[in-house]
Amino acid sequence: MEKITYLDNAATTAIDPEVLAAMLPYLSTHYGNPSSSYSIGRQSKSIIEACRKQVAELLGVSPLTIFFTSGGTESNNTAIASSVRDLNCKHIITSPIEHHAVLKTVEYYCLREKITCSFVAINAAGEVDYTDLDAQLQAKKKEGITCLVSLMHANNEIGTLLDLPLAAEICKSYDAIFHSDCVQTIGHYKMDLSAQRLHFASASGHKFHGPKGTGILYANHTTGVKPLIYGGGQERNVRAGTENVAGIVGFTKALELSMQNYEKDNLYIRNLNLQMRNGLASEFPVMEFNTPEENSLYTVLNANLPSTVGDELLLIYLDNLGICVSSGSACSSGNDYRSHVIRALDKNNDGTTIRFSFSKQNSIADIDFAVGKISEIIKTQFA
Ligand SMILES: Cc1ncc(COP(=O)(O)O)c(C=O)c1O
């Protein structure tokens, strides 16, 4: 196959060459174990601490609140486990459109640990009903039950954004623990986590041109976060296991670059997104977008195309042309059911649902090529 047109950047991104260059020494010459006391070990330890300091500065928090992990899934699991096990949370409020890294974890604790859980109401755009969140927390507070609220900052399939300060404010008024899965926003927005009054936040390096298998858990000083798995004393006794030094360096470099170039990249990617929205709307005047025009993640556009071709078949046609897009979260692709996110939205989504997601490495030509091919396939074969 000739060229790949990669429009699935919410699933993962290609590593930035500068990130790779920063990592390489830690995959070759600088191989010391950070727990070893000799010089090459101390060198690894000191780069990890320098990375922690830099990540903390970029996110506006103390280095003591940053823990390096293997990614978003582990960070989400640790935050939820810690809340249930150590912070006395007996009820979890989440939304039906969270990533499975949250939904399946919540389900696990509800089934095994006799924790109760409920979904906050959402509207057809995937926006949280804050009055419902308030009412649910108020009811639990009256019963004397401590709650964990776990709500994602941006939905990975449709891009809908949470009003983080408002959600945090509501949680605070009922003394609830608040975790946000920020996997699609940290690295894509300038974030001052200390201003957000969160207890926990999760991020993942491969969503912003860093390496896969890297991430952070932000846990504020009140949480006294404890390990999910036990072993050595790495990460101040919170995350056992020899550190992924090259990964930590890569995560940090990727975050640094994305914050340095934020204004430029944000504008550029917004423009790609608009080009796709306008291109599809002009080819298919009756189509609907699942991504709200306002208040949504600029890297994602979810479209409900007016065709009976079906999500999976269209993906195959596009794949044959080198166009990579998805019908939902990467973790559920290949399953023969529709995305849980699309099903949870209270609207008619009978058409063919495709998620496009963009990065600084895409061009307007990529967008025009994809729009042209989708139009050709649908109009000539599935009209
Ligand atoms: C919103 C969200 N949360 C969590 C994850 C899981 O992150 P990771 O792949 O780093 O485990 C993803 C990845 O698709 C995601 O989009």
GROMACS .gro file of C-alpha atoms and ligand atoms in nm:
model
  399
    1MET     CA    1   0.000   0.000   0.000
    2GLU     CA    2   0.121   0.350  -0.080
    3LYS     CA    3   0.043   0.627   0.159
    4ILE     CA    4  -0.116   0.599   0.504
    5THR     CA    5  -0.366   0.871   0.586
    6TYR     CA    6  -0.373   0.849   0.964
    7LEU     CA    7  -0.683   1.011   1.113
    8ASP     CA    8  -0.707   0.810   1.436
    9ASN     CA    9  -0.497   1.023   1.670
   10ALA     CA   10  -0.733   0.975   1.965
   11ALA     CA   11  -0.639   0.605   1.954
   12THR     CA   12  -0.269   0.682   1.950
   13THR     CA   13  -0.024   0.923   1.792
   14ALA     CA   14   0.307   0.871   1.614
   15ILE     CA   15   0.602   0.945   1.835
   16ASP     CA   16   0.761   1.286   1.776
   17PRO     CA   17   1.117   1.250   1.639
   18GLU     CA   18   1.244   1.489   1.910
   19VAL     CA   19   1.084   1.267   2.175
   20LEU     CA   20   1.250   0.959   2.029
   21ALA     CA   21   1.587   1.136   2.021
   22ALA     CA   22   1.552   1.231   2.389
   23MET     CA   23   1.470   0.871   2.481
   24LEU     CA   24   1.746   0.694   2.287
   25PRO     CA   25   2.032   0.744   2.535
   26TYR     CA   26   1.815   0.585   2.806
   27LEU     CA   27   1.761   0.281   2.584
   28SER     CA   28   2.131   0.243   2.511
   29THR     CA   29   2.414   0.393   2.713
   30HIS     CA   30   2.223   0.521   3.019
   31TYR     CA   31   2.082   0.186   3.127
   32GLY     CA   32   2.146   0.197   3.502
   33ASN     CA   33   1.871   0.085   3.738
   34PRO     CA   34   1.748   0.398   3.921
   35SER     CA   35   1.751   0.203   4.249
   36SER     CA   36   2.123   0.118   4.218
   37SER     CA   37   2.365   0.322   4.423
   38TYR     CA   38   2.652   0.348   4.171
   39SER     CA   39   2.684   0.637   3.932
   40ILE     CA   40   2.490   0.512   3.628
   41GLY     CA   41   2.205   0.415   3.862
   42ARG     CA   42   2.210   0.757   4.025
   43GLN     CA   43   2.211   0.914   3.680
   44SER     CA   44   1.884   0.731   3.596
   45LYS     CA   45   1.734   0.830   3.930
   46SER     CA   46   1.822   1.193   3.882
   47ILE     CA   47   1.672   1.213   3.530
   48ILE     CA   48   1.345   1.068   3.667
   49GLU     CA   49   1.334   1.333   3.939
   50ALA     CA   50   1.415   1.607   3.685
   51CYS     CA   51   1.129   1.477   3.468
   52ARG     CA   52   0.890   1.473   3.764
   53LYS     CA   53   0.982   1.834   3.843
   54GLN     CA   54   0.929   1.940   3.482
   55VAL     CA   55   0.595   1.758   3.444
   56ALA     CA   56   0.479   1.910   3.773
   57GLU     CA   57   0.577   2.260   3.659
   58LEU     CA   58   0.398   2.214   3.326
   59LEU     CA   59   0.081   2.109   3.510
   60GLY     CA   60   0.105   2.369   3.786
   61VAL     CA   61   0.142   2.126   4.077
   62SER     CA   62   0.399   2.002   4.327
   63PRO     CA   63   0.636   1.721   4.211
   64LEU     CA   64   0.517   1.526   4.516
   65THR     CA   65   0.177   1.480   4.349
   66ILE     CA   66   0.310   1.323   4.027
   67PHE     CA   67   0.355   0.946   3.993
   68PHE     CA   68   0.482   0.788   3.671
   69THR     CA   69   0.274   0.491   3.556
   70SER     CA   70   0.229   0.268   3.251
   71GLY     CA   71  -0.051   0.486   3.113
   72GLY     CA   72  -0.410   0.595   3.144
   73THR     CA   73  -0.550   0.254   3.233
   74GLU     CA   74  -0.316   0.202   3.528
   75SER     CA   75  -0.365   0.558   3.652
   76ASN     CA   76  -0.744   0.525   3.640
   77ASN     CA   77  -0.728   0.189   3.818
   78THR     CA   78  -0.500   0.327   4.091
   79ALA     CA   79  -0.719   0.631   4.154
   80ILE     CA   80  -1.036   0.423   4.180
   81ALA     CA   81  -0.873   0.150   4.394
   82SER     CA   82  -0.727   0.408   4.627
   83SER     CA   83  -1.060   0.586   4.668
   84VAL     CA   84  -1.247   0.268   4.747
   85ARG     CA   85  -0.983   0.100   4.960
   86ASP     CA   86  -0.817   0.388   5.144
   87LEU     CA   87  -1.051   0.686   5.126
   88ASN     CA   88  -1.366   0.512   5.241
   89CYS     CA   89  -1.566   0.573   4.923
   90LYS     CA   90  -1.870   0.347   4.932
   91HIS     CA   91  -2.053   0.484   4.628
   92ILE     CA   92  -1.913   0.572   4.285
   93ILE     CA   93  -2.078   0.819   4.050
   94THR     CA   94  -1.954   0.802   3.694
   95SER     CA   95  -2.101   0.845   3.346
   96PRO     CA   96  -2.212   0.584   3.094
   97ILE     CA   97  -1.970   0.723   2.834
   98GLU     CA   98  -1.643   0.684   3.026
   99HIS     CA   99  -1.358   0.486   2.874
  100HIS     CA  100  -1.361   0.116   2.966
  101ALA     CA  101  -1.052   0.179   3.180
  102VAL     CA  102  -1.293   0.351   3.420
  103LEU     CA  103  -1.619   0.167   3.349
  104LYS     CA  104  -1.479  -0.185   3.388
  105THR     CA  105  -1.287  -0.086   3.701
  106VAL     CA  106  -1.597   0.064   3.860
  107GLU     CA  107  -1.791  -0.249   3.762
  108TYR     CA  108  -1.525  -0.465   3.927
  109TYR     CA  109  -1.546  -0.282   4.260
  110CYS     CA  110  -1.925  -0.283   4.251
  111LEU     CA  111  -1.937  -0.658   4.198
  112ARG     CA  112  -1.651  -0.761   4.427
  113GLU     CA  113  -1.633  -0.504   4.700
  114LYS     CA  114  -2.003  -0.435   4.755
  115ILE     CA  115  -1.963  -0.075   4.652
  116THR     CA  116  -2.269   0.082   4.491
  117CYS     CA  117  -2.252   0.292   4.179
  118SER     CA  118  -2.471   0.513   3.964
  119PHE     CA  119  -2.449   0.702   3.638
  120VAL     CA  120  -2.491   1.075   3.622
  121ALA     CA  121  -2.747   1.181   3.360
  122ILE     CA  122  -2.607   1.305   3.029
  123ASN     CA  123  -2.777   1.475   2.736
  124ALA     CA  124  -2.770   1.380   2.366
  125ALA     CA  125  -2.441   1.567   2.323
  126GLY     CA  126  -2.281   1.366   2.605
  127GLU     CA  127  -2.279   1.664   2.842
  128VAL     CA  128  -2.309   1.594   3.213
  129ASP     CA  129  -2.625   1.708   3.388
  130TYR     CA  130  -2.469   1.901   3.680
  131THR     CA  131  -2.803   1.934   3.860
  132ASP     CA  132  -2.831   1.557   3.864
  133LEU     CA  133  -2.472   1.525   3.991
  134ASP     CA  134  -2.552   1.770   4.270
  135ALA     CA  135  -2.874   1.587   4.360
  136GLN     CA  136  -2.707   1.245   4.369
  137LEU     CA  137  -2.423   1.371   4.588
  138GLN     CA  138  -2.666   1.548   4.819
  139ALA     CA  139  -2.870   1.229   4.866
  140LYS     CA  140  -2.559   1.023   4.946
  141LYS     CA  141  -2.430   1.288   5.184
  142LYS     CA  142  -2.760   1.272   5.375
  143GLU     CA  143  -2.712   0.895   5.407
  144GLY     CA  144  -2.361   0.958   5.541
  145ILE     CA  145  -2.197   0.784   5.242
  146THR     CA  146  -1.867   0.911   5.099
  147CYS     CA  147  -1.866   0.919   4.718
  148LEU     CA  148  -1.606   0.894   4.448
  149VAL     CA  149  -1.697   1.091   4.135
  150SER     CA  150  -1.506   0.976   3.825
  151LEU     CA  151  -1.580   1.184   3.515
  152MET     CA  152  -1.361   1.216   3.208
  153HIS     CA  153  -1.241   1.561   3.103
  154ALA     CA  154  -1.300   1.492   2.733
  155ASN     CA  155  -1.477   1.200   2.579
  156ASN     CA  156  -1.242   1.003   2.354
  157GLU     CA  157  -1.512   0.910   2.101
  158ILE     CA  158  -1.723   1.222   2.062
  159GLY     CA  159  -1.498   1.486   2.219
  160THR     CA  160  -1.755   1.637   2.458
  161LEU     CA  161  -1.582   1.832   2.736
  162LEU     CA  162  -1.660   1.832   3.107
  163ASP     CA  163  -1.679   2.163   3.291
  164LEU     CA  164  -1.398   2.057   3.525
  165PRO     CA  165  -1.415   2.354   3.768
  166LEU     CA  166  -1.792   2.318   3.803
  167ALA     CA  167  -1.775   1.941   3.861
  168ALA     CA  168  -1.494   1.994   4.116
  169GLU     CA  169  -1.696   2.264   4.293
  170ILE     CA  170  -1.999   2.036   4.324
  171CYS     CA  171  -1.784   1.748   4.451
  172LYS     CA  172  -1.619   1.974   4.705
  173SER     CA  173  -1.948   2.092   4.847
  174TYR     CA  174  -2.037   1.732   4.937
  175ASP     CA  175  -1.683   1.625   5.038
  176ALA     CA  176  -1.669   1.377   4.752
  177ILE     CA  177  -1.343   1.247   4.607
  178PHE     CA  178  -1.307   1.366   4.249
  179HIS     CA  179  -1.110   1.180   3.980
  180SER     CA  180  -1.093   1.288   3.618
  181ASP     CA  181  -0.963   1.079   3.331
  182CYS     CA  182  -0.771   1.352   3.148
  183VAL     CA  183  -0.614   1.116   2.895
  184GLN     CA  184  -0.751   1.313   2.598
  185THR     CA  185  -0.677   1.659   2.741
  186ILE     CA  186  -0.343   1.656   2.925
  187GLY     CA  187  -0.098   1.727   2.643
  188HIS     CA  188  -0.372   1.894   2.438
  189TYR     CA  189  -0.462   2.186   2.664
  190LYS     CA  190  -0.269   2.411   2.899
  191MET     CA  191  -0.377   2.266   3.231
  192ASP     CA  192  -0.322   2.410   3.574
  193LEU     CA  193  -0.421   2.110   3.782
  194SER     CA  194  -0.381   2.287   4.115
  195ALA     CA  195  -0.657   2.530   4.014
  196GLN     CA  196  -0.894   2.242   3.935
  197ARG     CA  197  -0.939   2.106   4.288
  198LEU     CA  198  -0.914   1.748   4.172
  199HIS     CA  199  -0.805   1.464   4.396
  200PHE     CA  200  -0.685   1.247   4.107
  201ALA     CA  201  -0.616   1.295   3.735
  202SER     CA  202  -0.485   1.050   3.476
  203ALA     CA  203  -0.278   1.112   3.162
  204SER     CA  204  -0.123   0.899   2.891
  205GLY     CA  205   0.190   0.979   2.687
  206HIS     CA  206   0.096   0.810   2.359
  207LYS     CA  207  -0.198   1.045   2.306
  208PHE     CA  208   0.034   1.342   2.248
  209HIS     CA  209   0.327   1.201   2.049
  210GLY     CA  210   0.496   1.035   2.346
  211PRO     CA  211   0.573   0.664   2.382
  212LYS     CA  212   0.309   0.399   2.452
  213GLY     CA  213   0.310   0.246   2.799
  214THR     CA  214   0.377   0.578   2.973
  215GLY     CA  215   0.156   0.801   3.182
  216ILE     CA  216   0.109   0.981   3.507
  217LEU     CA  217  -0.125   0.974   3.799
  218TYR     CA  218  -0.172   1.310   3.968
  219ALA     CA  219  -0.281   1.250   4.327
  220ASN     CA  220  -0.313   1.556   4.548
  221HIS     CA  221  -0.147   1.562   4.889
  222THR     CA  222  -0.471   1.483   5.076
  223THR     CA  223  -0.517   1.144   4.911
  224GLY     CA  224  -0.223   0.957   5.067
  225VAL     CA  225  -0.234   0.738   4.758
  226LYS     CA  226  -0.118   0.379   4.805
  227PRO     CA  227  -0.002   0.120   4.550
  228LEU     CA  228  -0.228  -0.079   4.324
  229ILE     CA  229   0.029  -0.357   4.302
  230TYR     CA  230   0.293  -0.432   4.562
  231GLY     CA  231   0.667  -0.479   4.528
  232GLY     CA  232   0.965  -0.246   4.546
  233GLY     CA  233   0.962   0.105   4.686
  234GLN     CA  234   0.980   0.289   4.355
  235GLU     CA  235   0.777   0.608   4.301
  236ARG     CA  236   0.786   0.682   4.675
  237ASN     CA  237   0.624   0.345   4.756
  238VAL     CA  238   0.323   0.416   4.533
  239ARG     CA  239   0.411   0.233   4.212
  240ALA     CA  240   0.625  -0.079   4.245
  241GLY     CA  241   0.844  -0.197   3.960
  242THR     CA  242   1.168  -0.082   3.797
  243GLU     CA  243   1.098   0.251   3.636
  244ASN     CA  244   1.058   0.286   3.259
  245VAL     CA  245   1.331   0.550   3.246
  246ALA     CA  246   1.328   0.603   2.868
  247GLY     CA  247   0.946   0.615   2.878
  248ILE     CA  248   0.947   0.874   3.155
  249VAL     CA  249   1.195   1.085   2.957
  250GLY     CA  250   0.975   1.046   2.647
  251PHE     CA  251   0.654   1.135   2.832
  252THR     CA  252   0.818   1.447   2.971
  253LYS     CA  253   0.965   1.558   2.637
  254ALA     CA  254   0.630   1.504   2.464
  255LEU     CA  255   0.450   1.713   2.728
  256GLU     CA  256   0.715   1.984   2.706
  257LEU     CA  257   0.684   2.003   2.326
  258SER     CA  258   0.307   2.002   2.327
  259MET     CA  259   0.293   2.286   2.580
  260GLN     CA  260   0.567   2.483   2.400
  261ASN     CA  261   0.382   2.460   2.067
  262TYR     CA  262   0.031   2.470   2.210
  263GLU     CA  263  -0.099   2.788   2.046
  264LYS     CA  264   0.034   2.699   1.701
  265ASP     CA  265  -0.073   2.332   1.708
  266ASN     CA  266  -0.412   2.404   1.857
  267LEU     CA  267  -0.495   2.653   1.580
  268TYR     CA  268  -0.365   2.420   1.312
  269ILE     CA  269  -0.559   2.116   1.437
  270ARG     CA  270  -0.879   2.316   1.487
  271ASN     CA  271  -0.856   2.417   1.124
  272LEU     CA  272  -0.817   2.052   1.013
  273ASN     CA  273  -1.120   1.959   1.220
  274LEU     CA  274  -1.325   2.239   1.064
  275GLN     CA  275  -1.215   2.138   0.716
  276MET     CA  276  -1.341   1.784   0.782
  277ARG     CA  277  -1.669   1.909   0.932
  278ASN     CA  278  -1.734   2.143   0.640
  279GLY     CA  279  -1.620   1.888   0.382
  280LEU     CA  280  -1.853   1.615   0.511
  281ALA     CA  281  -2.140   1.859   0.558
  282SER     CA  282  -2.114   1.972   0.198
  283GLU     CA  283  -2.100   1.613   0.065
  284PHE     CA  284  -2.385   1.494   0.289
  285PRO     CA  285  -2.620   1.783   0.365
  286VAL     CA  286  -2.848   1.576   0.593
  287MET     CA  287  -2.581   1.421   0.811
  288GLU     CA  288  -2.540   1.470   1.185
  289PHE     CA  289  -2.229   1.518   1.395
  290ASN     CA  290  -2.203   1.354   1.736
  291THR     CA  291  -1.929   1.600   1.833
  292PRO     CA  292  -2.083   1.926   1.954
  293GLU     CA  293  -1.963   2.232   1.764
  294GLU     CA  294  -1.893   2.421   2.086
  295ASN     CA  295  -1.737   2.293   2.402
  296SER     CA  296  -1.564   1.993   2.250
  297LEU     CA  297  -1.216   1.853   2.209
  298TYR     CA  298  -1.055   2.010   1.901
  299THR     CA  299  -0.875   1.688   1.804
  300VAL     CA  300  -1.194   1.480   1.753
  301LEU     CA  301  -1.484   1.480   1.507
  302ASN     CA  302  -1.746   1.206   1.531
  303ALA     CA  303  -1.983   1.189   1.236
  304ASN     CA  304  -2.301   0.993   1.179
  305LEU     CA  305  -2.295   0.943   0.802
  306PRO     CA  306  -2.625   0.894   0.619
  307SER     CA  307  -2.555   0.546   0.490
  308THR     CA  308  -2.644   0.187   0.563
  309VAL     CA  309  -2.290   0.071   0.485
  310GLY     CA  310  -2.226   0.018   0.858
  311ASP     CA  311  -1.929   0.124   1.068
  312GLU     CA  312  -1.716  -0.187   1.028
  313LEU     CA  313  -1.757  -0.226   0.650
  314LEU     CA  314  -1.677   0.139   0.585
  315LEU     CA  315  -1.365   0.104   0.800
  316ILE     CA  316  -1.255  -0.189   0.583
  317TYR     CA  317  -1.311   0.007   0.261
  318LEU     CA  318  -1.112   0.298   0.401
  319ASP     CA  319  -0.838   0.073   0.533
  320ASN     CA  320  -0.793  -0.065   0.182
  321LEU     CA  321  -0.725   0.292   0.071
  322GLY     CA  322  -0.475   0.347   0.354
  323ILE     CA  323  -0.716   0.567   0.552
  324CYS     CA  324  -0.707   0.491   0.926
  325VAL     CA  325  -1.014   0.601   1.122
  326SER     CA  326  -1.226   0.425   1.382
  327SER     CA  327  -1.584   0.372   1.479
  328GLY     CA  328  -1.523   0.408   1.851
  329SER     CA  329  -1.255   0.357   2.108
  330ALA     CA  330  -0.953   0.159   1.984
  331CYS     CA  331  -0.999  -0.079   2.275
  332SER     CA  332  -1.338  -0.196   2.146
  333SER     CA  333  -1.264  -0.207   1.774
  334GLY     CA  334  -1.314  -0.552   1.631
  335ASN     CA  335  -1.615  -0.610   1.853
  336ASP     CA  336  -1.937  -0.653   1.664
  337TYR     CA  337  -2.146  -0.423   1.878
  338ARG     CA  338  -2.179  -0.051   1.851
  339SER     CA  339  -1.982   0.175   2.073
  340HIS     CA  340  -2.122   0.205   2.426
  341VAL     CA  341  -2.078   0.581   2.395
  342ILE     CA  342  -2.293   0.616   2.084
  343ARG     CA  343  -2.556   0.385   2.234
  344ALA     CA  344  -2.569   0.591   2.553
  345LEU     CA  345  -2.649   0.912   2.366
  346ASP     CA  346  -3.019   0.965   2.354
  347LYS     CA  347  -3.046   1.024   1.981
  348ASN     CA  348  -3.113   0.845   1.660
  349ASN     CA  349  -2.779   0.715   1.534
  350ASP     CA  350  -2.897   0.476   1.266
  351GLY     CA  351  -2.635   0.575   1.012
  352THR     CA  352  -2.268   0.485   0.997
  353THR     CA  353  -2.065   0.631   1.281
  354ILE     CA  354  -1.702   0.723   1.225
  355ARG     CA  355  -1.456   0.900   1.454
  356PHE     CA  356  -1.190   1.113   1.291
  357SER     CA  357  -0.914   1.243   1.514
  358PHE     CA  358  -0.639   1.478   1.413
  359SER     CA  359  -0.285   1.577   1.503
  360LYS     CA  360  -0.017   1.824   1.400
  361GLN     CA  361   0.114   1.559   1.163
  362ASN     CA  362  -0.198   1.569   0.941
  363SER     CA  363  -0.245   1.801   0.645
  364ILE     CA  364  -0.543   1.960   0.472
  365ALA     CA  365  -0.468   1.724   0.181
  366ASP     CA  366  -0.524   1.425   0.418
  367ILE     CA  367  -0.864   1.562   0.512
  368ASP     CA  368  -0.970   1.633   0.154
  369PHE     CA  369  -0.853   1.288   0.046
  370ALA     CA  370  -1.055   1.116   0.321
  371VAL     CA  371  -1.368   1.324   0.255
  372GLY     CA  372  -1.344   1.253  -0.120
  373LYS     CA  373  -1.305   0.878  -0.072
  374ILE     CA  374  -1.584   0.849   0.187
  375SER     CA  375  -1.817   1.039  -0.043
  376GLU     CA  376  -1.721   0.821  -0.339
  377ILE     CA  377  -1.773   0.494  -0.147
  378ILE     CA  378  -2.105   0.593   0.004
  379LYS     CA  379  -2.251   0.760  -0.306
  380THR     CA  380  -2.145   0.500  -0.557
  381GLN     CA  381  -2.193   0.182  -0.357
  382PHE     CA  382  -2.430   0.246  -0.069
  383ALA     CA  383  -2.656   0.525  -0.192
  384LIG     C1  384  -1.020   0.858   2.771
  384LIG     C2  385  -0.921   0.746   2.781
  384LIG     N1  386  -0.893   0.693   2.901
  384LIG     C3  387  -0.804   0.595   2.915
  384LIG     C4  388  -0.738   0.542   2.806
  384LIG     C5  389  -0.637   0.433   2.827
  384LIG     O1  390  -0.507   0.487   2.822
  384LIG     P1  391  -0.380   0.391   2.797
  384LIG     O2  392  -0.387   0.346   2.656
  384LIG     O3  393  -0.262   0.480   2.822
  384LIG     O4  394  -0.389   0.282   2.897
  384LIG     C6  395  -0.765   0.593   2.678
  384LIG     C7  396  -0.699   0.534   2.559
  384LIG     O5  397  -0.764   0.505   2.459
  384LIG     C8  398  -0.858   0.699   2.665
  384LIG     O6  399  -0.887   0.751   2.546
   0.00000   0.00000   0.00000
